[in-house]
PDB file of C-alpha atoms in Angstrom:
ATOM      1  CA  MET A 272     -96.237 -19.315  88.955  1.00 51.00           C
ATOM      2  CA  SER A 273     -96.965 -17.419  92.153  1.00 53.00           C
ATOM      3  CA  ASP A 274     -94.681 -17.146  95.194  1.00 53.00           C
ATOM      4  CA  PRO A 275     -95.920 -19.499  97.985  1.00 52.00           C
ATOM      5  CA  THR A 276     -94.841 -17.004 100.681  1.00 53.00           C
ATOM      6  CA  PRO A 277     -95.858 -13.600  99.473  1.00 56.00           C
ATOM      7  CA  ASN A 278     -93.785 -10.681 100.748  1.00 57.00           C
ATOM      8  CA  THR A 279     -96.521  -8.905 102.610  1.00 65.00           C
ATOM      9  CA  PRO A 280     -95.994  -5.823 104.798  1.00 67.00           C
ATOM     10  CA  SER A 281     -96.845  -7.837 107.956  1.00 69.00           C
ATOM     11  CA  ARG A 282     -94.163 -10.410 107.134  1.00 68.00           C
ATOM     12  CA  ARG A 283     -91.584  -7.683 106.573  1.00 69.00           C
ATOM     13  CA  LEU A 284     -92.568  -5.992 109.814  1.00 68.00           C
ATOM     14  CA  LEU A 285     -92.271  -9.299 111.699  1.00 66.00           C
ATOM     15  CA  GLY A 286     -88.756  -9.838 110.274  1.00 68.00           C
ATOM     16  CA  ILE A 287     -87.660  -6.313 111.195  1.00 71.00           C
ATOM     17  CA  LEU A 288     -89.079  -6.666 114.719  1.00 65.00           C
ATOM     18  CA  SER A 289     -87.332 -10.041 115.196  1.00 66.00           C
ATOM     19  CA  ALA A 290     -83.992  -8.637 114.070  1.00 66.00           C
ATOM     20  CA  THR A 291     -84.425  -5.596 116.326  1.00 65.00           C
ATOM     21  CA  VAL A 292     -85.278  -7.725 119.360  1.00 61.00           C
ATOM     22  CA  LEU A 293     -82.290  -9.963 118.674  1.00 60.00           C
ATOM     23  CA  ALA A 294     -79.946  -6.971 118.311  1.00 60.00           C
ATOM     24  CA  LEU A 295     -81.265  -5.380 121.517  1.00 57.00           C
ATOM     25  CA  GLY A 296     -80.857  -8.696 123.373  1.00 58.00           C
ATOM     26  CA  LEU A 297     -77.252  -9.019 122.274  1.00 58.00           C
ATOM     27  CA  ALA A 298     -76.536  -5.424 123.150  1.00 56.00           C
ATOM     28  CA  ALA A 299     -78.052  -5.917 126.603  1.00 55.00           C
ATOM     29  CA  CYS A 300     -75.644  -8.794 127.277  1.00 58.00           C
ATOM     30  CA  ASP A 301     -72.708  -6.416 126.970  1.00 54.00           C
ATOM     31  CA  LYS A 302     -74.288  -3.478 128.852  1.00 53.00           C
ATOM     32  CA  ALA A 303     -72.734  -4.555 132.189  1.00 60.00           C
ATOM     33  CA  ASP A 304     -69.249  -4.629 130.621  1.00 63.00           C
ATOM     34  CA  ASP A 305     -68.334  -1.140 129.402  1.00 70.00           C
ATOM     35  CA  ARG A 306     -64.774  -2.104 128.455  1.00 73.00           C
ATOM     36  CA  THR A 307     -63.614  -1.816 124.883  1.00 77.00           C
ATOM     37  CA  VAL A 308     -63.306  -4.913 122.732  1.00 68.00           C
ATOM     38  CA  GLY A 309     -59.515  -4.656 123.062  1.00 72.00           C
ATOM     39  CA  GLN A 310     -59.751  -4.524 126.859  1.00 73.00           C
ATOM     40  CA  GLN A 311     -62.076  -7.515 126.860  1.00 70.00           C
ATOM     41  CA  LEU A 312     -59.647  -9.400 124.633  1.00 69.00           C
ATOM     42  CA  ASP A 313     -56.708  -8.476 126.903  1.00 71.00           C
ATOM     43  CA  SER A 314     -58.702  -9.722 129.905  1.00 73.00           C
ATOM     44  CA  ALA A 315     -59.502 -13.002 128.155  1.00 70.00           C
ATOM     45  CA  VAL A 316     -55.827 -13.474 127.234  1.00 68.00           C
ATOM     46  CA  ALA A 317     -54.767 -12.766 130.847  1.00 72.00           C
ATOM     47  CA  LYS A 318     -57.310 -15.273 132.152  1.00 75.00           C
ATOM     48  CA  SER A 319     -56.039 -17.866 129.669  1.00 74.00           C
ATOM     49  CA  GLY A 320     -52.498 -17.210 130.855  1.00 72.00           C
ATOM     50  CA  GLN A 321     -53.547 -17.631 134.488  1.00 78.00           C
ATOM     51  CA  VAL A 322     -55.365 -20.885 133.708  1.00 75.00           C
ATOM     52  CA  ALA A 323     -52.275 -22.185 131.889  1.00 76.00           C
ATOM     53  CA  SER A 324     -50.050 -21.141 134.804  1.00 79.00           C
ATOM     54  CA  ASP A 325     -52.358 -22.873 137.309  1.00 81.00           C
ATOM     55  CA  ALA A 326     -52.377 -26.009 135.168  1.00 80.00           C
ATOM     56  CA  GLN A 327     -48.572 -25.957 135.008  1.00 84.00           C
ATOM     57  CA  ARG A 328     -48.307 -25.632 138.817  1.00 86.00           C
ATOM     58  CA  LYS A 329     -50.719 -28.534 139.267  1.00 86.00           C
ATOM     59  CA  MET A 330     -48.740 -30.673 136.809  1.00 86.00           C
ATOM     60  CA  GLU A 331     -45.475 -29.838 138.601  1.00 87.00           C
ATOM     61  CA  ALA A 332     -47.037 -30.746 141.965  1.00 88.00           C
ATOM     62  CA  ALA A 333     -48.318 -34.035 140.550  1.00 86.00           C
ATOM     63  CA  ALA A 334     -44.870 -34.768 139.074  1.00 86.00           C
ATOM     64  CA  ASN A 335     -43.242 -34.067 142.462  1.00 86.00           C
ATOM     65  CA  GLU A 336     -45.726 -36.369 144.196  1.00 88.00           C
ATOM     66  CA  ALA A 337     -45.052 -39.098 141.634  1.00 87.00           C
ATOM     67  CA  SER A 338     -41.308 -38.609 142.104  1.00 86.00           C
ATOM     68  CA  ASP A 339     -41.663 -38.887 145.899  1.00 85.00           C
ATOM     69  CA  ALA A 340     -43.789 -42.024 145.559  1.00 86.00           C
ATOM     70  CA  THR A 341     -41.235 -43.570 143.194  1.00 85.00           C
ATOM     71  CA  ARG A 342     -38.361 -42.697 145.540  1.00 84.00           C
ATOM     72  CA  LYS A 343     -40.186 -44.220 148.516  1.00 84.00           C
ATOM     73  CA  ALA A 344     -41.003 -47.374 146.549  1.00 80.00           C
ATOM     74  CA  ALA A 345     -37.341 -47.678 145.548  1.00 78.00           C
ATOM     75  CA  GLU A 346     -36.288 -47.251 149.184  1.00 78.00           C
ATOM     76  CA  ARG A 347     -38.726 -49.976 150.259  1.00 76.00           C
ATOM     77  CA  ALA A 348     -37.459 -52.277 147.516  1.00 71.00           C
ATOM     78  CA  ALA A 349     -33.853 -51.580 148.560  1.00 70.00           C
ATOM     79  CA  ALA A 350     -34.750 -52.340 152.194  1.00 68.00           C
ATOM     80  CA  VAL A 351     -36.306 -55.661 151.164  1.00 67.00           C
ATOM     81  CA  MET A 352     -33.213 -56.468 149.107  1.00 71.00           C
ATOM     82  CA  ASP A 353     -30.994 -55.519 152.056  1.00 88.00           C
ATOM     83  CA  ASP A 354     -33.053 -57.721 154.374  1.00 88.00           C
ATOM     84  CA  ALA A 355     -32.775 -60.652 151.954  1.00 90.00           C
ATOM     85  CA  GLY A 356     -29.008 -60.136 151.732  1.00 90.00           C
ATOM     86  CA  ILE A 357     -28.698 -59.997 155.515  1.00 92.00           C
ATOM     87  CA  THR A 358     -30.732 -63.201 155.855  1.00 94.00           C
ATOM     88  CA  ALA A 359     -28.483 -64.962 153.334  1.00 92.00           C
ATOM     89  CA  LYS A 360     -25.278 -63.799 155.075  1.00 92.00           C
ATOM     90  CA  VAL A 361     -26.536 -64.830 158.536  1.00 94.00           C
ATOM     91  CA  SER A 362     -27.575 -68.252 157.207  1.00 92.00           C
ATOM     92  CA  ALA A 363     -24.174 -68.696 155.553  1.00 92.00           C
ATOM     93  CA  GLY A 364     -22.435 -67.760 158.806  1.00 93.00           C
ATOM     94  CA  LEU A 365     -24.539 -70.263 160.754  1.00 92.00           C
ATOM     95  CA  ALA A 366     -23.740 -72.981 158.178  1.00 91.00           C
ATOM     96  CA  ARG A 367     -19.998 -72.464 158.696  1.00 91.00           C
ATOM     97  CA  ASP A 368     -20.334 -73.242 162.430  1.00 88.00           C
ATOM     98  CA  ALA A 369     -20.110 -76.970 163.183  1.00 84.00           C
ATOM     99  CA  GLU A 370     -22.274 -76.644 166.315  1.00 83.00           C
ATOM    100  CA  LEU A 371     -25.160 -74.870 164.511  1.00 84.00           C
ATOM    101  CA  SER A 372     -27.550 -76.227 161.919  1.00 72.00           C
ATOM    102  CA  ALA A 373     -28.383 -73.655 159.295  1.00 67.00           C
ATOM    103  CA  VAL A 374     -31.058 -76.041 158.027  1.00 75.00           C
ATOM    104  CA  LYS A 375     -32.898 -76.151 161.366  1.00 87.00           C
ATOM    105  CA  ILE A 376     -32.453 -72.479 162.297  1.00 92.00           C
ATOM    106  CA  ASP A 377     -34.935 -70.145 160.616  1.00 93.00           C
ATOM    107  CA  VAL A 378     -33.527 -66.672 159.917  1.00 95.00           C
ATOM    108  CA  ASP A 379     -35.984 -63.851 159.253  1.00 95.00           C
ATOM    109  CA  THR A 380     -34.953 -60.227 158.677  1.00 94.00           C
ATOM    110  CA  ARG A 381     -37.166 -57.128 158.637  1.00 92.00           C
ATOM    111  CA  ASN A 382     -35.722 -53.618 158.576  1.00 89.00           C
ATOM    112  CA  GLY A 383     -32.349 -54.950 159.691  1.00 91.00           C
ATOM    113  CA  ILE A 384     -33.807 -56.817 162.678  1.00 94.00           C
ATOM    114  CA  VAL A 385     -32.846 -60.499 162.530  1.00 96.00           C
ATOM    115  CA  THR A 386     -35.029 -63.074 164.263  1.00 97.00           C
ATOM    116  CA  LEU A 387     -33.599 -66.543 164.894  1.00 96.00           C
ATOM    117  CA  ASN A 388     -35.972 -69.490 165.483  1.00 95.00           C
ATOM    118  CA  GLY A 389     -35.324 -73.179 165.884  1.00 92.00           C
ATOM    119  CA  PRO A 390     -33.481 -75.706 168.023  1.00 92.00           C
ATOM    120  CA  VAL A 391     -29.843 -75.632 169.180  1.00 92.00           C
ATOM    121  CA  LYS A 392     -27.952 -78.157 171.324  1.00 90.00           C
ATOM    122  CA  THR A 393     -26.556 -75.780 173.972  1.00 91.00           C
ATOM    123  CA  LYS A 394     -26.964 -72.314 175.436  1.00 93.00           C
ATOM    124  CA  GLN A 395     -23.463 -71.516 174.126  1.00 93.00           C
ATOM    125  CA  ALA A 396     -24.565 -72.460 170.586  1.00 92.00           C
ATOM    126  CA  SER A 397     -27.546 -70.107 170.953  1.00 94.00           C
ATOM    127  CA  GLU A 398     -25.255 -67.263 172.051  1.00 95.00           C
ATOM    128  CA  ARG A 399     -22.850 -67.993 169.170  1.00 94.00           C
ATOM    129  CA  ALA A 400     -25.758 -67.787 166.700  1.00 95.00           C
ATOM    130  CA  THR A 401     -26.598 -64.348 168.082  1.00 96.00           C
ATOM    131  CA  GLN A 402     -22.951 -63.250 167.735  1.00 96.00           C
ATOM    132  CA  ILE A 403     -22.787 -64.521 164.148  1.00 95.00           C
ATOM    133  CA  ALA A 404     -25.958 -62.605 163.249  1.00 95.00           C
ATOM    134  CA  GLN A 405     -24.726 -59.424 164.975  1.00 95.00           C
ATOM    135  CA  GLY A 406     -21.483 -59.653 162.981  1.00 94.00           C
ATOM    136  CA  VAL A 407     -23.275 -59.238 159.657  1.00 92.00           C
ATOM    137  CA  GLN A 408     -23.197 -55.728 158.192  1.00 90.00           C
ATOM    138  CA  GLY A 409     -26.637 -54.073 158.171  1.00 89.00           C
ATOM    139  CA  VAL A 410     -27.981 -55.935 161.213  1.00 93.00           C
ATOM    140  CA  ASN A 411     -29.560 -53.484 163.666  1.00 92.00           C
ATOM    141  CA  SER A 412     -30.480 -56.041 166.311  1.00 95.00           C
ATOM    142  CA  VAL A 413     -31.022 -59.756 166.848  1.00 97.00           C
ATOM    143  CA  VAL A 414     -34.073 -61.393 168.398  1.00 97.00           C
ATOM    144  CA  ASN A 415     -32.916 -64.807 169.572  1.00 96.00           C
ATOM    145  CA  GLN A 416     -35.850 -67.209 169.924  1.00 96.00           C
ATOM    146  CA  LEU A 417     -33.689 -70.334 169.651  1.00 94.00           C
ATOM    147  CA  THR A 418     -34.577 -73.174 172.011  1.00 94.00           C
ATOM    148  CA  VAL A 419     -32.051 -75.468 173.642  1.00 91.00           C
ATOM    149  CA  SER A 420     -32.959 -79.019 172.768  1.00 83.00           C
ATOM    150  CA  SER A 421     -31.062 -82.282 172.492  1.00 73.00           C
ATOM    151  CA  ALA A 422     -32.567 -82.587 168.968  1.00 62.00           C
ATOM    152  CA  GLY A 423     -30.763 -79.341 167.940  1.00 57.00           C
TER     153      GLY A 423
END
């Protein structure tokens, strides 16, 4: 049986030329870099180290940002809890006063600022409500929007 691809001189020449062109092309790629293989390897290792160091710095920065965001969220949650506690204490104080109706007086607290809304029977009762609210720990100020009304 005969070989379907005979090994002719032109085929061998084509193979040799292809290999030569490929070798010259690869050699040309490295012509601009006249460092030794060891120097090139050292450079690659240094670049890898720098990339790893940059990645570590970025991760640390992201962790710090996440930590700051968590701390701020915790502070906001604590402020809301403080405001709720202040509201409860002011309402309890108003309920202990016979002249004031804790049910009719709305107490709202934001950032330690207490706002009182609703009806009271006298101007003195309105002033007493302000004093009660100011006496609660954590209250920064009181906005008294109580109205004197015979229905209070």
